[in-house]
Amino acid sequence: KSNVGILHLPKKYRSAFIIDGQHRLYGYANSHFKGSNTIPVVAFLALSRAEQVKLFMEINENQKAVSKDLQNTLNADLLWTSPSLVDQLKALCAKIGIFLGEDRESPLFGMVSIGEDKRSITTQAIQNALKRSSFLGKVTKTRIEEPGTIYNSDLDHTYERLTKLLVLTFGYIAECVPDEWEKGDEGMLAINKGVYGTIMVLGDILSYLERSEILNVRKAKAADLFAESKTYLDALITYLREMPAELKAELKLSLGSNAETKYWRLFQRAIHDVFPDFNPDEMEKYFEDQERKHNAQAITYINDIEKFMNRDFHEKLEEVFGTKWFTNGVPPKIGDKATVDALTKNREIVDEEDQVEPWDCLMIIAYREIATKNWQNIFEKHYTFPGEEKISGGKEEKTKWMVRLERIRNKAMHQQNVTEEELSFLESLNDWLIKKELRNKFQLDEA
């Protein structure tokens, strides 16, 4: 049932589309086989763009997975005229990502993965930020449910305004924070998370300008939108300039979708700290939730560390002083207070099995007094924090980590917010004392 003949394709741009096999075709294009070899193809007549995309996905999903960046590159063209508004916005977001990576006027030129060229920023990260921001609103296949600050159903007009606004914004940040921006993928800004956070917070700024009636955002030109946004971007830029190196490193190493959200929320708060009226939805709740999460984890670490120190100090003192370990090993002032505290607690305890010993009534700061009393002969090798073996100040300086531990314990127990830095400190103590994943120089030498 075949018809044999010669098919002539018109010499016209876009007379045919390659659904799959671009790499093989490009491989032949400049080879010496191009004039002699025959390439077998399966051709379809008059396939709609949606059917072309569906066929491409089916072919590749059943074989080798298609990279998101390649899918986005194809979507930018194939879905632009789709009857579905959802597909149109996919094409819009993909096309903006490609423009930012390919246009020489863009601050992101050469930084964005296009097709299968791998770079530090993906079109998917840009697309995710654009879709989740306030720029585009919410649509179904057939209608606009919630208008965006930029999108108004006209794809070409939206594309023109949004690309100009993003180029101006990223250009301004690159100009004002050059040291960090020029690090590229070695820094914390010109990477997926930094680009995501910037796009998202720019959307928040436009929403704020609209709500505050500072500007008619939906009708203003891109240059005017940028001019009004600069005031708020300046607060973010100051924050980026003054950001401690430790926080930059922490942000750089953060992973997953939570990392993108963390960038975005920190950028929001940087602007909020300067302009209190700028208070995007869910921002405060995010930080409250983070703080509660930190406190719960901090209390777990603290309890585990206290139990460990209680047992370990007891064993080390008993090993040296025998049955007189409490009398000889504990400073008199600490021992007397612990004895009084135990008597006070036991008066209120009815069940004899629940009675406490003086040793059970020690606070963390008491262990420091015990350690400094018996430093060289018992505790120096085991309780010098890794990296502090050669610091000046002797045992007083080398046991200051216990003072910090006590301070964090008091904050957590009194429902004061434990910071991420403090939680990280507790985690390092847990890795050292309990998990034995960190070791100081003395411990390494013994091993």
Coordinates of C-alpha atoms in Angstrom, one line a residue:
K1 CA 0.0 0.0 0.0
S2 CA 3.0 2.3 -0.5
N3 CA 3.5 5.0 -3.1
V4 CA 7.0 5.3 -4.3
G5 CA 8.2 8.7 -5.5
I6 CA 10.2 11.8 -4.7
L7 CA 8.8 14.2 -2.2
H8 CA 9.9 17.8 -2.8
L9 CA 9.8 20.2 0.3
P10 CA 9.3 23.9 -0.5
K11 CA 12.4 26.0 0.1
K12 CA 10.6 28.0 2.7
Y13 CA 11.4 28.6 6.3
R14 CA 9.4 26.4 8.7
S15 CA 8.0 24.3 5.9
A16 CA 8.9 21.3 8.1
F17 CA 9.7 20.7 11.7
I18 CA 12.1 18.1 13.2
I19 CA 10.2 16.5 16.1
D20 CA 13.0 14.3 17.1
G21 CA 16.5 13.6 15.8
Q22 CA 18.0 17.1 15.7
H23 CA 21.3 15.8 17.0
R24 CA 21.7 13.3 14.2
L25 CA 20.8 15.9 11.6
Y26 CA 23.2 18.5 13.0
G27 CA 25.9 15.8 13.1
Y28 CA 25.5 15.2 9.4
A29 CA 25.2 18.9 8.5
N30 CA 28.9 19.6 8.2
S31 CA 30.2 16.1 7.7
H32 CA 31.6 14.8 4.3
F33 CA 28.7 12.3 4.4
K34 CA 26.0 14.9 3.9
G35 CA 26.0 14.6 0.1
S36 CA 26.1 10.9 -0.1
N37 CA 24.3 9.2 2.8
T38 CA 20.5 8.7 3.1
I39 CA 18.8 9.3 6.4
P40 CA 15.6 7.4 6.9
V41 CA 12.7 9.5 8.4
V42 CA 9.1 9.1 9.5
A43 CA 7.1 12.1 8.3
F44 CA 3.7 13.4 9.4
L45 CA 1.6 15.7 7.5
A46 CA -0.1 18.7 9.0
L47 CA 0.5 17.8 12.7
S48 CA -0.6 20.5 15.1
R49 CA 2.0 22.0 17.4
A50 CA 0.4 20.3 20.4
E51 CA 0.5 16.9 18.6
Q52 CA 4.2 17.5 17.7
V53 CA 5.1 18.2 21.4
K54 CA 3.1 15.2 22.6
L55 CA 4.8 12.9 20.0
F56 CA 8.2 14.2 21.0
M57 CA 7.6 13.5 24.7
E58 CA 6.2 10.1 24.1
I59 CA 9.2 9.1 22.0
N60 CA 11.7 10.3 24.5
E61 CA 9.9 9.4 27.8
N62 CA 9.8 5.8 26.6
Q63 CA 13.6 5.9 25.8
K64 CA 16.0 8.4 27.3
A65 CA 14.6 11.2 29.5
V66 CA 14.6 14.6 27.9
S67 CA 16.3 17.4 29.8
K68 CA 14.1 20.1 31.1
D69 CA 16.1 22.8 29.3
L70 CA 15.7 21.1 25.9
Q71 CA 11.9 20.7 26.5
N72 CA 11.7 24.4 27.4
T73 CA 13.7 25.4 24.3
L74 CA 11.2 23.5 22.2
N75 CA 8.2 24.7 24.1
A76 CA 9.2 28.3 23.5
D77 CA 8.4 27.8 19.8
L78 CA 5.9 25.0 19.6
L79 CA 3.4 26.2 22.3
W80 CA 3.4 29.9 21.5
T81 CA 0.2 29.6 19.4
S82 CA -1.4 26.8 21.4
P83 CA -5.2 27.4 22.1
S84 CA -4.4 26.6 25.8
L85 CA -3.5 29.6 27.9
V86 CA -1.5 27.3 30.2
D87 CA 0.6 26.2 27.3
Q88 CA 1.0 29.8 26.1
L89 CA 2.4 30.8 29.4
K90 CA 4.8 27.8 29.3
A91 CA 6.0 29.1 26.0
L92 CA 6.3 32.7 27.3
C93 CA 8.4 31.7 30.4
A94 CA 10.6 29.4 28.2
K95 CA 11.1 32.2 25.7
I96 CA 12.1 34.7 28.3
G97 CA 14.6 32.3 29.8
I98 CA 16.1 31.7 26.4
F99 CA 16.3 35.5 25.7
L100 CA 18.0 36.2 29.0
G101 CA 20.7 33.6 28.2
E102 CA 21.2 34.4 24.5
D103 CA 20.8 38.2 24.1
R104 CA 24.1 40.0 24.4
E105 CA 22.4 42.9 26.2
S106 CA 21.3 40.6 29.0
P107 CA 23.3 40.4 32.2
L108 CA 22.7 36.7 32.1
F109 CA 24.1 36.3 28.6
G110 CA 26.0 33.0 28.4
M111 CA 24.9 31.9 31.9
V112 CA 21.7 30.1 31.0
S113 CA 21.4 26.5 29.8
I114 CA 19.8 26.6 26.3
G115 CA 18.9 23.3 24.7
E116 CA 21.5 20.9 26.0
D117 CA 24.3 23.4 26.6
K118 CA 24.9 23.3 30.4
R119 CA 25.4 26.5 32.3
S120 CA 25.0 27.6 35.9
I121 CA 21.4 28.8 35.5
T122 CA 18.7 26.7 34.0
T123 CA 15.7 27.9 31.9
Q124 CA 13.6 25.7 34.3
A125 CA 14.6 27.9 37.3
I126 CA 13.7 31.0 35.5
Q127 CA 10.4 29.4 34.3
N128 CA 9.5 28.3 37.9
A129 CA 10.1 31.8 39.3
L130 CA 8.1 33.5 36.5
K131 CA 5.2 31.0 36.9
R132 CA 5.1 31.4 40.8
S133 CA 5.6 35.2 40.8
S134 CA 2.8 37.7 40.6
F135 CA 3.8 38.7 37.0
L136 CA 1.6 36.2 35.2
G137 CA -1.4 35.7 37.5
K138 CA -3.3 32.4 37.3
V139 CA -4.9 30.9 34.2
T140 CA -6.8 27.8 33.1
K141 CA -6.7 26.4 29.6
T142 CA -9.5 28.7 28.5
R143 CA -9.5 31.8 30.8
I144 CA -7.6 34.1 33.0
E145 CA -8.6 33.4 36.6
E146 CA -6.4 36.1 38.3
P147 CA -4.7 38.8 36.2
G148 CA -1.0 39.2 36.7
T149 CA 0.8 42.5 37.2
I150 CA 2.4 42.2 33.7
Y151 CA 0.4 39.5 31.7
N152 CA -2.8 40.7 30.1
S153 CA -3.4 37.9 27.6
D154 CA -1.2 39.5 25.0
L155 CA 1.9 37.3 24.8
D156 CA 4.0 39.6 22.6
H157 CA 3.3 42.7 24.8
T158 CA 4.0 40.7 28.0
Y159 CA 7.2 39.3 26.6
E160 CA 8.5 42.7 25.6
R161 CA 7.8 44.4 28.9
L162 CA 9.0 41.5 31.1
T163 CA 12.2 40.9 29.3
K164 CA 13.1 44.7 29.4
L165 CA 12.2 44.8 33.2
L166 CA 14.3 41.7 34.0
V167 CA 17.3 43.0 31.9
L168 CA 17.2 46.3 33.7
T169 CA 16.8 44.7 37.2
F170 CA 19.6 42.1 36.8
G171 CA 21.8 44.7 35.2
Y172 CA 21.4 47.0 38.1
I173 CA 22.2 44.3 40.6
A174 CA 25.2 43.1 38.6
E175 CA 26.4 46.8 38.5
C176 CA 25.8 47.4 42.2
V177 CA 27.2 44.1 43.5
P178 CA 29.9 43.3 40.9
D179 CA 32.2 41.3 43.2
E180 CA 29.5 38.7 43.9
W181 CA 27.9 38.8 40.5
E182 CA 31.1 38.2 38.6
K183 CA 31.8 35.0 40.6
G184 CA 29.1 33.3 38.5
D185 CA 28.5 29.8 39.6
E186 CA 31.2 30.2 42.3
G187 CA 29.1 32.8 44.1
M188 CA 25.7 32.8 45.7
L189 CA 23.9 35.3 43.3
A190 CA 24.3 34.4 39.6
I191 CA 23.0 30.9 40.1
N192 CA 19.6 29.3 40.0
K193 CA 18.7 30.1 43.6
G194 CA 19.8 33.7 43.3
V195 CA 18.0 34.3 40.1
Y196 CA 14.8 32.7 41.4
G197 CA 14.9 34.8 44.6
T198 CA 15.5 38.0 42.5
I199 CA 12.6 37.3 40.1
M200 CA 10.2 36.4 42.9
V201 CA 11.0 39.5 45.0
L202 CA 10.7 41.8 42.0
G203 CA 7.2 40.4 41.5
D204 CA 6.5 41.2 45.1
I205 CA 7.8 44.8 44.6
L206 CA 5.4 45.3 41.6
S207 CA 2.5 43.9 43.7
Y208 CA 3.3 46.3 46.5
L209 CA 3.5 49.3 44.0
E210 CA 0.1 48.3 42.6
R211 CA -1.6 47.9 46.1
S212 CA -0.1 51.1 47.4
E213 CA -1.3 52.9 44.3
I214 CA 2.2 54.3 43.8
L215 CA 2.1 53.3 40.1
N216 CA -0.4 51.8 37.7
V217 CA 1.7 48.7 37.2
R218 CA -0.4 47.1 34.5
K219 CA -0.2 50.1 32.2
A220 CA 3.3 51.4 33.0
K221 CA 6.3 51.0 30.7
A222 CA 9.1 48.6 31.7
A223 CA 11.4 51.6 32.3
D224 CA 9.0 53.3 34.6
L225 CA 8.4 50.0 36.5
F226 CA 12.1 49.7 37.0
A227 CA 12.5 53.3 38.1
E228 CA 9.9 52.9 40.8
S229 CA 11.3 49.5 41.8
K230 CA 14.9 50.8 42.3
T231 CA 14.1 52.3 45.7
Y232 CA 13.3 48.8 47.0
L233 CA 16.0 47.1 45.1
D234 CA 18.5 49.4 46.8
A235 CA 17.5 47.9 50.2
L236 CA 18.2 44.5 48.8
I237 CA 21.5 45.6 47.3
T238 CA 22.6 47.0 50.6
Y239 CA 21.7 43.7 52.3
L240 CA 23.7 41.8 49.6
R241 CA 26.7 44.0 50.1
E242 CA 26.7 43.7 53.9
M243 CA 25.9 40.0 54.0
P244 CA 28.5 38.1 56.1
A245 CA 30.7 35.6 54.3
E246 CA 29.3 32.8 56.5
L247 CA 25.8 33.4 55.3
K248 CA 26.8 33.6 51.7
A249 CA 28.5 30.3 52.0
E250 CA 25.5 28.8 53.8
L251 CA 23.1 30.0 51.0
K252 CA 25.4 28.8 48.3
L253 CA 25.4 25.3 49.8
S254 CA 21.7 25.1 50.5
L255 CA 19.9 22.6 48.4
G256 CA 16.4 21.8 47.0
S257 CA 13.3 23.9 46.6
N258 CA 13.6 25.0 50.2
A259 CA 16.8 26.8 49.2
E260 CA 15.0 28.8 46.5
T261 CA 12.3 29.7 49.0
K262 CA 15.0 30.7 51.6
Y263 CA 16.6 33.1 49.1
W264 CA 13.3 34.6 48.2
R265 CA 12.2 35.1 51.8
L266 CA 15.5 36.6 52.9
F267 CA 15.3 39.0 50.0
Q268 CA 11.8 40.0 51.1
R269 CA 12.8 40.6 54.7
A270 CA 15.8 42.7 53.6
I271 CA 13.4 45.1 51.9
H272 CA 10.8 44.8 54.7
D273 CA 13.5 45.8 57.3
V274 CA 13.9 49.1 55.5
F275 CA 10.3 49.6 54.3
P276 CA 8.0 48.1 57.0
D277 CA 4.9 48.6 54.8
F278 CA 6.4 46.1 52.4
N279 CA 5.1 43.0 54.0
P280 CA 4.3 40.2 51.4
D281 CA 1.9 37.4 52.2
E282 CA 3.3 34.5 54.2
M283 CA 6.7 36.2 54.8
E284 CA 6.3 36.5 58.6
K285 CA 4.7 33.1 58.9
Y286 CA 7.7 31.6 57.0
F287 CA 10.2 33.0 59.5
E288 CA 8.0 32.1 62.5
D289 CA 7.8 28.5 61.2
Q290 CA 11.5 28.4 60.6
E291 CA 12.2 29.7 64.1
R292 CA 9.9 27.1 65.7
K293 CA 11.6 24.4 63.7
H294 CA 15.0 25.6 64.8
N295 CA 13.9 25.6 68.5
A296 CA 12.5 22.1 68.4
Q297 CA 15.7 20.7 66.8
A298 CA 17.8 22.8 69.1
I299 CA 16.1 21.3 72.2
T300 CA 16.7 17.8 70.9
Y301 CA 20.4 18.5 70.4
I302 CA 20.8 20.2 73.8
N303 CA 19.1 17.3 75.6
D304 CA 21.3 14.8 73.9
I305 CA 24.5 16.8 74.6
E306 CA 23.5 17.3 78.3
K307 CA 22.9 13.6 78.8
F308 CA 26.2 12.7 77.1
M309 CA 28.2 15.2 79.2
N310 CA 26.5 14.0 82.4
R311 CA 27.5 10.5 81.8
D312 CA 30.9 11.2 80.3
F313 CA 32.1 13.6 83.0
H314 CA 31.0 11.1 85.7
E315 CA 32.9 8.3 84.1
K316 CA 36.1 10.3 83.6
L317 CA 36.0 11.7 87.2
E318 CA 35.4 8.2 88.6
E319 CA 38.2 6.8 86.6
V320 CA 40.7 9.2 88.2
F321 CA 39.3 9.7 91.7
G322 CA 37.4 6.4 92.3
T323 CA 34.6 6.5 94.9
K324 CA 35.7 10.1 95.9
W325 CA 35.0 11.3 92.4
F326 CA 32.2 13.8 93.4
T327 CA 34.1 15.2 96.5
N328 CA 37.5 15.5 94.8
G329 CA 36.5 16.2 91.2
V330 CA 33.7 18.8 91.6
P331 CA 34.5 22.4 92.8
P332 CA 33.1 22.9 96.4
K333 CA 30.8 25.7 95.3
I334 CA 29.3 23.6 92.5
G335 CA 29.0 20.6 94.7
D336 CA 27.3 22.5 97.5
K337 CA 24.7 24.1 95.2
A338 CA 24.0 20.7 93.5
T339 CA 23.4 19.1 96.9
V340 CA 21.0 21.9 98.0
D341 CA 19.2 21.7 94.6
A342 CA 18.8 17.9 95.0
L343 CA 17.4 18.2 98.6
T344 CA 14.9 20.9 97.4
K345 CA 13.7 18.8 94.5
N346 CA 13.4 15.6 96.6
R347 CA 11.1 17.3 99.2
E348 CA 8.5 17.6 96.4
I349 CA 9.0 14.1 95.1
V350 CA 6.7 11.4 96.7
D351 CA 7.9 8.3 95.0
E352 CA 11.3 7.3 96.4
E353 CA 12.3 5.8 93.0
D354 CA 12.1 9.3 91.4
Q355 CA 14.6 10.9 93.9
V356 CA 17.5 12.7 92.3
E357 CA 21.2 12.8 93.1
P358 CA 23.2 16.1 93.4
W359 CA 25.0 15.1 90.1
D360 CA 21.7 15.1 88.3
C361 CA 21.1 18.8 89.2
L362 CA 24.1 20.3 87.4
M363 CA 23.6 22.9 84.7
I364 CA 25.8 23.0 81.6
I365 CA 27.8 25.9 82.9
A366 CA 28.7 23.7 86.0
Y367 CA 30.4 21.2 83.7
R368 CA 32.7 24.1 82.6
E369 CA 33.8 24.7 86.2
I370 CA 34.5 21.0 86.6
A371 CA 36.4 20.8 83.4
T372 CA 38.6 23.8 84.2
K373 CA 39.3 22.4 87.7
N374 CA 40.6 19.2 86.1
W375 CA 41.7 20.5 82.7
Q376 CA 45.1 19.1 81.9
N377 CA 44.9 15.7 83.5
I378 CA 41.3 14.8 82.5
F379 CA 39.4 17.0 80.1
E380 CA 41.7 19.0 77.8
K381 CA 42.0 16.2 75.2
H382 CA 38.3 15.4 75.1
Y383 CA 36.7 18.8 75.5
T384 CA 38.8 21.2 73.4
F385 CA 36.6 22.1 70.4
P386 CA 38.1 21.0 67.1
G387 CA 40.1 23.9 65.6
E388 CA 40.7 25.6 68.9
E389 CA 43.7 23.5 70.1
K390 CA 46.2 26.4 69.7
I391 CA 44.1 29.4 70.7
S392 CA 45.5 31.7 73.3
G393 CA 43.9 32.1 76.7
G394 CA 44.3 28.5 77.9
K395 CA 41.4 26.6 79.5
E396 CA 39.2 29.6 79.9
E397 CA 39.1 30.3 76.2
K398 CA 39.0 26.6 75.2
T399 CA 35.9 26.0 77.3
K400 CA 34.0 29.1 76.1
W401 CA 31.9 26.9 73.8
M402 CA 30.2 25.7 76.9
V403 CA 29.2 29.2 77.8
R404 CA 27.7 29.6 74.4
L405 CA 25.9 26.2 74.7
E406 CA 24.4 27.4 78.0
R407 CA 23.2 30.6 76.5
I408 CA 21.5 28.8 73.6
R409 CA 20.0 26.3 76.0
N410 CA 18.4 29.2 78.0
K411 CA 17.0 30.8 74.9
A412 CA 15.5 27.5 73.7
M413 CA 14.0 26.6 77.0
H414 CA 12.4 30.1 77.4
Q415 CA 10.9 30.0 73.9
Q416 CA 13.2 32.6 72.5
N417 CA 14.1 32.1 68.9
V418 CA 17.2 30.0 68.1
T419 CA 19.0 31.3 65.0
E420 CA 20.1 29.2 62.1
E421 CA 23.7 29.9 63.0
E422 CA 23.1 28.8 66.6
L423 CA 21.4 25.6 65.4
S424 CA 24.4 24.9 63.2
F425 CA 26.7 25.3 66.2
L426 CA 24.6 22.7 68.1
E427 CA 24.8 20.4 65.2
S428 CA 28.6 20.6 65.1
L429 CA 28.7 19.8 68.9
N430 CA 26.5 16.8 68.2
D431 CA 28.7 15.7 65.4
W432 CA 31.8 16.0 67.6
L433 CA 30.7 14.8 71.0
I434 CA 28.0 12.2 70.2
K435 CA 28.4 11.1 66.6
K436 CA 32.2 11.3 66.7
E437 CA 32.3 12.6 63.1
L438 CA 34.4 15.6 64.1
R439 CA 37.7 15.1 66.1
N440 CA 40.2 17.5 67.6
K441 CA 43.9 17.2 67.2
F442 CA 44.4 15.3 70.4
Q443 CA 41.7 12.7 69.5
L444 CA 43.2 12.3 66.0
D445 CA 46.7 11.7 67.4
E446 CA 45.3 9.1 69.8
A447 CA 43.5 7.4 67.0

